[in-house]
Amino acid sequence: MSELVAGDKQRDQPKAIVRVLLADDHPIVRDGIRNELARHFDIKVVGEATNGDEALRLTEELRPDVLLLDIAMPGLKVVEIMRQLQRLPSPPRILVLTAYGDEENVLGMLQAGATGYLLKDEDPAAIVEGVRAVAQGRPWLSAAVVGKLAKHVAEEETRPTAPELSARELEVLRQLARGL
């Protein structure tokens, strides 16, 4: 976060401008996000990408603080983008913004290095707050995503760790325990 702006009335300290690169293949989505982010003096959209290859190239070229990234774009796959960005001396934080909220995608993106995961049906204010949080290195997840992950964790904890034994297997195990 290299640029500074004057502080707000509540605080006299300057605030850093968060530099954002938008990566989404849908023009109307990029336009809506760009317009929303432009309403906030502490966020600046420095570029836009329409596919995975362009997202990687522009990230390397523009060095944004946050890469706001859709996971379903043509070209280079998002996991590969994240892997290559981790090689940079100062990789951007990644905030995934997608329509896919299933556990597999969420966990996969978080494991690949995303700092945040938002769904496209979010209130625009949540996207702005997500950008700010991720820029500071704080995780940011959609409420719906948190609910799904909590359910996933609860289900994992209640699953038996070993397969259940059949009645016959239990009988044999009891006999073995008796030394038979």
PDB file of N, CA, C and O in Angstrom, residues 115-149:
ATOM      1  N   THR A 115      -6.556 -15.057   0.607  1.00  0.00           N
ATOM      2  CA  THR A 115      -6.735 -14.493   1.944  1.00  0.00           C
ATOM      3  C   THR A 115      -8.218 -14.319   2.243  1.00  0.00           C
ATOM      4  O   THR A 115      -8.629 -14.340   3.391  1.00  0.00           O
ATOM      5  N   GLY A 116      -9.023 -14.151   1.203  1.00  0.00           N
ATOM      6  CA  GLY A 116     -10.453 -13.968   1.391  1.00  0.00           C
ATOM      7  C   GLY A 116     -11.251 -14.648   0.306  1.00  0.00           C
ATOM      8  O   GLY A 116     -10.724 -14.965  -0.774  1.00  0.00           O
ATOM      9  N   TYR A 117     -12.536 -14.871   0.604  1.00  0.00           N
ATOM     10  CA  TYR A 117     -13.419 -15.553  -0.341  1.00  0.00           C
ATOM     11  C   TYR A 117     -14.807 -14.950  -0.195  1.00  0.00           C
ATOM     12  O   TYR A 117     -15.436 -15.059   0.862  1.00  0.00           O
ATOM     13  N   LEU A 118     -15.261 -14.282  -1.245  1.00  0.00           N
ATOM     14  CA  LEU A 118     -16.578 -13.649  -1.241  1.00  0.00           C
ATOM     15  C   LEU A 118     -17.422 -14.186  -2.385  1.00  0.00           C
ATOM     16  O   LEU A 118     -16.896 -14.543  -3.440  1.00  0.00           O
ATOM     17  N   LEU A 119     -18.716 -14.175  -2.168  1.00  0.00           N
ATOM     18  CA  LEU A 119     -19.654 -14.589  -3.208  1.00  0.00           C
ATOM     19  C   LEU A 119     -20.163 -13.354  -3.946  1.00  0.00           C
ATOM     20  O   LEU A 119     -20.290 -12.277  -3.366  1.00  0.00           O
ATOM     21  N   LYS A 120     -20.475 -13.523  -5.210  1.00  0.00           N
ATOM     22  CA  LYS A 120     -20.881 -12.392  -6.040  1.00  0.00           C
ATOM     23  C   LYS A 120     -22.240 -11.815  -5.657  1.00  0.00           C
ATOM     24  O   LYS A 120     -22.573 -10.726  -6.109  1.00  0.00           O
ATOM     25  N   ASP A 121     -22.987 -12.511  -4.832  1.00  0.00           N
ATOM     26  CA  ASP A 121     -24.273 -11.953  -4.423  1.00  0.00           C
ATOM     27  C   ASP A 121     -24.156 -11.130  -3.137  1.00  0.00           C
ATOM     28  O   ASP A 121     -25.146 -10.764  -2.531  1.00  0.00           O
ATOM     29  N   GLU A 122     -22.930 -10.812  -2.740  1.00  0.00           N
ATOM     30  CA  GLU A 122     -22.675  -9.998  -1.551  1.00  0.00           C
ATOM     31  C   GLU A 122     -23.197  -8.583  -1.731  1.00  0.00           C
ATOM     32  O   GLU A 122     -23.240  -8.055  -2.838  1.00  0.00           O
ATOM     33  N   ASP A 123     -23.485  -7.959  -0.618  1.00  0.00           N
ATOM     34  CA  ASP A 123     -23.756  -6.531  -0.592  1.00  0.00           C
ATOM     35  C   ASP A 123     -22.460  -5.834  -0.996  1.00  0.00           C
ATOM     36  O   ASP A 123     -21.374  -6.245  -0.571  1.00  0.00           O
ATOM     37  N   PRO A 124     -22.518  -4.800  -1.820  1.00  0.00           N
ATOM     38  CA  PRO A 124     -21.289  -4.114  -2.229  1.00  0.00           C
ATOM     39  C   PRO A 124     -20.418  -3.664  -1.044  1.00  0.00           C
ATOM     40  O   PRO A 124     -19.197  -3.659  -1.140  1.00  0.00           O
ATOM     41  N   ALA A 125     -21.026  -3.313   0.065  1.00  0.00           N
ATOM     42  CA  ALA A 125     -20.250  -2.891   1.237  1.00  0.00           C
ATOM     43  C   ALA A 125     -19.364  -4.026   1.746  1.00  0.00           C
ATOM     44  O   ALA A 125     -18.249  -3.782   2.222  1.00  0.00           O
ATOM     45  N   ALA A 126     -19.820  -5.261   1.635  1.00  0.00           N
ATOM     46  CA  ALA A 126     -19.016  -6.404   2.077  1.00  0.00           C
ATOM     47  C   ALA A 126     -17.796  -6.587   1.180  1.00  0.00           C
ATOM     48  O   ALA A 126     -16.727  -6.976   1.656  1.00  0.00           O
ATOM     49  N   ILE A 127     -17.944  -6.280  -0.093  1.00  0.00           N
ATOM     50  CA  ILE A 127     -16.814  -6.391  -1.015  1.00  0.00           C
ATOM     51  C   ILE A 127     -15.766  -5.334  -0.661  1.00  0.00           C
ATOM     52  O   ILE A 127     -14.574  -5.622  -0.597  1.00  0.00           O
ATOM     53  N   VAL A 128     -16.223  -4.116  -0.393  1.00  0.00           N
ATOM     54  CA  VAL A 128     -15.306  -3.038  -0.006  1.00  0.00           C
ATOM     55  C   VAL A 128     -14.583  -3.407   1.287  1.00  0.00           C
ATOM     56  O   VAL A 128     -13.355  -3.284   1.380  1.00  0.00           O
ATOM     57  N   GLU A 129     -15.315  -3.869   2.273  1.00  0.00           N
ATOM     58  CA  GLU A 129     -14.698  -4.256   3.546  1.00  0.00           C
ATOM     59  C   GLU A 129     -13.752  -5.444   3.355  1.00  0.00           C
ATOM     60  O   GLU A 129     -12.709  -5.520   3.999  1.00  0.00           O
ATOM     61  N   GLY A 130     -14.122  -6.349   2.475  1.00  0.00           N
ATOM     62  CA  GLY A 130     -13.260  -7.483   2.177  1.00  0.00           C
ATOM     63  C   GLY A 130     -11.937  -7.039   1.570  1.00  0.00           C
ATOM     64  O   GLY A 130     -10.872  -7.532   1.943  1.00  0.00           O
ATOM     65  N   VAL A 131     -11.992  -6.094   0.653  1.00  0.00           N
ATOM     66  CA  VAL A 131     -10.766  -5.565   0.038  1.00  0.00           C
ATOM     67  C   VAL A 131      -9.884  -4.940   1.112  1.00  0.00           C
ATOM     68  O   VAL A 131      -8.678  -5.189   1.169  1.00  0.00           O
ATOM     69  N   ARG A 132     -10.478  -4.129   1.976  1.00  0.00           N
ATOM     70  CA  ARG A 132      -9.694  -3.469   3.037  1.00  0.00           C
ATOM     71  C   ARG A 132      -9.076  -4.488   3.986  1.00  0.00           C
ATOM     72  O   ARG A 132      -7.899  -4.373   4.353  1.00  0.00           O
ATOM     73  N   ALA A 133      -9.861  -5.471   4.390  1.00  0.00           N
ATOM     74  CA  ALA A 133      -9.365  -6.483   5.341  1.00  0.00           C
ATOM     75  C   ALA A 133      -8.231  -7.292   4.731  1.00  0.00           C
ATOM     76  O   ALA A 133      -7.179  -7.486   5.350  1.00  0.00           O
ATOM     77  N   VAL A 134      -8.436  -7.773   3.533  1.00  0.00           N
ATOM     78  CA  VAL A 134      -7.436  -8.604   2.863  1.00  0.00           C
ATOM     79  C   VAL A 134      -6.150  -7.805   2.634  1.00  0.00           C
ATOM     80  O   VAL A 134      -5.045  -8.339   2.790  1.00  0.00           O
ATOM     81  N   ALA A 135      -6.274  -6.528   2.303  1.00  0.00           N
ATOM     82  CA  ALA A 135      -5.089  -5.688   2.102  1.00  0.00           C
ATOM     83  C   ALA A 135      -4.243  -5.626   3.372  1.00  0.00           C
ATOM     84  O   ALA A 135      -3.026  -5.513   3.310  1.00  0.00           O
ATOM     85  N   GLN A 136      -4.887  -5.736   4.519  1.00  0.00           N
ATOM     86  CA  GLN A 136      -4.188  -5.713   5.808  1.00  0.00           C
ATOM     87  C   GLN A 136      -3.744  -7.109   6.246  1.00  0.00           C
ATOM     88  O   GLN A 136      -3.201  -7.266   7.324  1.00  0.00           O
ATOM     89  N   GLY A 137      -4.037  -8.110   5.425  1.00  0.00           N
ATOM     90  CA  GLY A 137      -3.643  -9.477   5.748  1.00  0.00           C
ATOM     91  C   GLY A 137      -4.640 -10.214   6.614  1.00  0.00           C
ATOM     92  O   GLY A 137      -4.371 -11.321   7.071  1.00  0.00           O
ATOM     93  N   ARG A 138      -5.806  -9.619   6.823  1.00  0.00           N
ATOM     94  CA  ARG A 138      -6.839 -10.277   7.626  1.00  0.00           C
ATOM     95  C   ARG A 138      -7.726 -11.122   6.716  1.00  0.00           C
ATOM     96  O   ARG A 138      -8.138 -10.671   5.657  1.00  0.00           O
ATOM     97  N   PRO A 139      -8.034 -12.353   7.124  1.00  0.00           N
ATOM     98  CA  PRO A 139      -8.943 -13.184   6.314  1.00  0.00           C
ATOM     99  C   PRO A 139     -10.332 -12.555   6.268  1.00  0.00           C
ATOM    100  O   PRO A 139     -10.765 -11.922   7.234  1.00  0.00           O
ATOM    101  N   TRP A 140     -11.011 -12.746   5.146  1.00  0.00           N
ATOM    102  CA  TRP A 140     -12.361 -12.202   4.987  1.00  0.00           C
ATOM    103  C   TRP A 140     -13.184 -13.210   4.202  1.00  0.00           C
ATOM    104  O   TRP A 140     -12.849 -13.543   3.069  1.00  0.00           O
ATOM    105  N   LEU A 141     -14.242 -13.703   4.820  1.00  0.00           N
ATOM    106  CA  LEU A 141     -15.102 -14.693   4.182  1.00  0.00           C
ATOM    107  C   LEU A 141     -16.550 -14.231   4.206  1.00  0.00           C
ATOM    108  O   LEU A 141     -16.998 -13.621   5.181  1.00  0.00           O
ATOM    109  N   SER A 142     -17.280 -14.573   3.153  1.00  0.00           N
ATOM    110  CA  SER A 142     -18.723 -14.329   3.123  1.00  0.00           C
ATOM    111  C   SER A 142     -19.388 -15.054   4.276  1.00  0.00           C
ATOM    112  O   SER A 142     -18.954 -16.140   4.664  1.00  0.00           O
ATOM    113  N   ALA A 143     -20.440 -14.466   4.807  1.00  0.00           N
ATOM    114  CA  ALA A 143     -21.179 -15.122   5.884  1.00  0.00           C
ATOM    115  C   ALA A 143     -21.680 -16.488   5.431  1.00  0.00           C
ATOM    116  O   ALA A 143     -21.629 -17.464   6.194  1.00  0.00           O
ATOM    117  N   ALA A 144     -22.133 -16.589   4.198  1.00  0.00           N
ATOM    118  CA  ALA A 144     -22.619 -17.878   3.683  1.00  0.00           C
ATOM    119  C   ALA A 144     -21.489 -18.896   3.628  1.00  0.00           C
ATOM    120  O   ALA A 144     -21.688 -20.080   3.919  1.00  0.00           O
ATOM    121  N   VAL A 145     -20.295 -18.448   3.282  1.00  0.00           N
ATOM    122  CA  VAL A 145     -19.136 -19.333   3.219  1.00  0.00           C
ATOM    123  C   VAL A 145     -18.756 -19.804   4.619  1.00  0.00           C
ATOM    124  O   VAL A 145     -18.472 -20.977   4.837  1.00  0.00           O
ATOM    125  N   VAL A 146     -18.777 -18.893   5.580  1.00  0.00           N
ATOM    126  CA  VAL A 146     -18.470 -19.260   6.967  1.00  0.00           C
ATOM    127  C   VAL A 146     -19.446 -20.323   7.448  1.00  0.00           C
ATOM    128  O   VAL A 146     -19.050 -21.304   8.079  1.00  0.00           O
ATOM    129  N   GLY A 147     -20.721 -20.152   7.129  1.00  0.00           N
ATOM    130  CA  GLY A 147     -21.725 -21.140   7.518  1.00  0.00           C
ATOM    131  C   GLY A 147     -21.453 -22.507   6.925  1.00  0.00           C
ATOM    132  O   GLY A 147     -21.543 -23.530   7.616  1.00  0.00           O
ATOM    133  N   LYS A 148     -21.092 -22.542   5.659  1.00  0.00           N
ATOM    134  CA  LYS A 148     -20.795 -23.819   5.004  1.00  0.00           C
ATOM    135  C   LYS A 148     -19.546 -24.472   5.596  1.00  0.00           C
ATOM    136  O   LYS A 148     -19.504 -25.682   5.794  1.00  0.00           O
ATOM    137  N   LEU A 149     -18.532 -23.663   5.870  1.00  0.00           N
ATOM    138  CA  LEU A 149     -17.314 -24.217   6.456  1.00  0.00           C
ATOM    139  C   LEU A 149     -17.557 -24.728   7.866  1.00  0.00           C
ATOM    140  O   LEU A 149     -17.016 -25.772   8.253  1.00  0.00           O
TER     141      LEU A 149
END
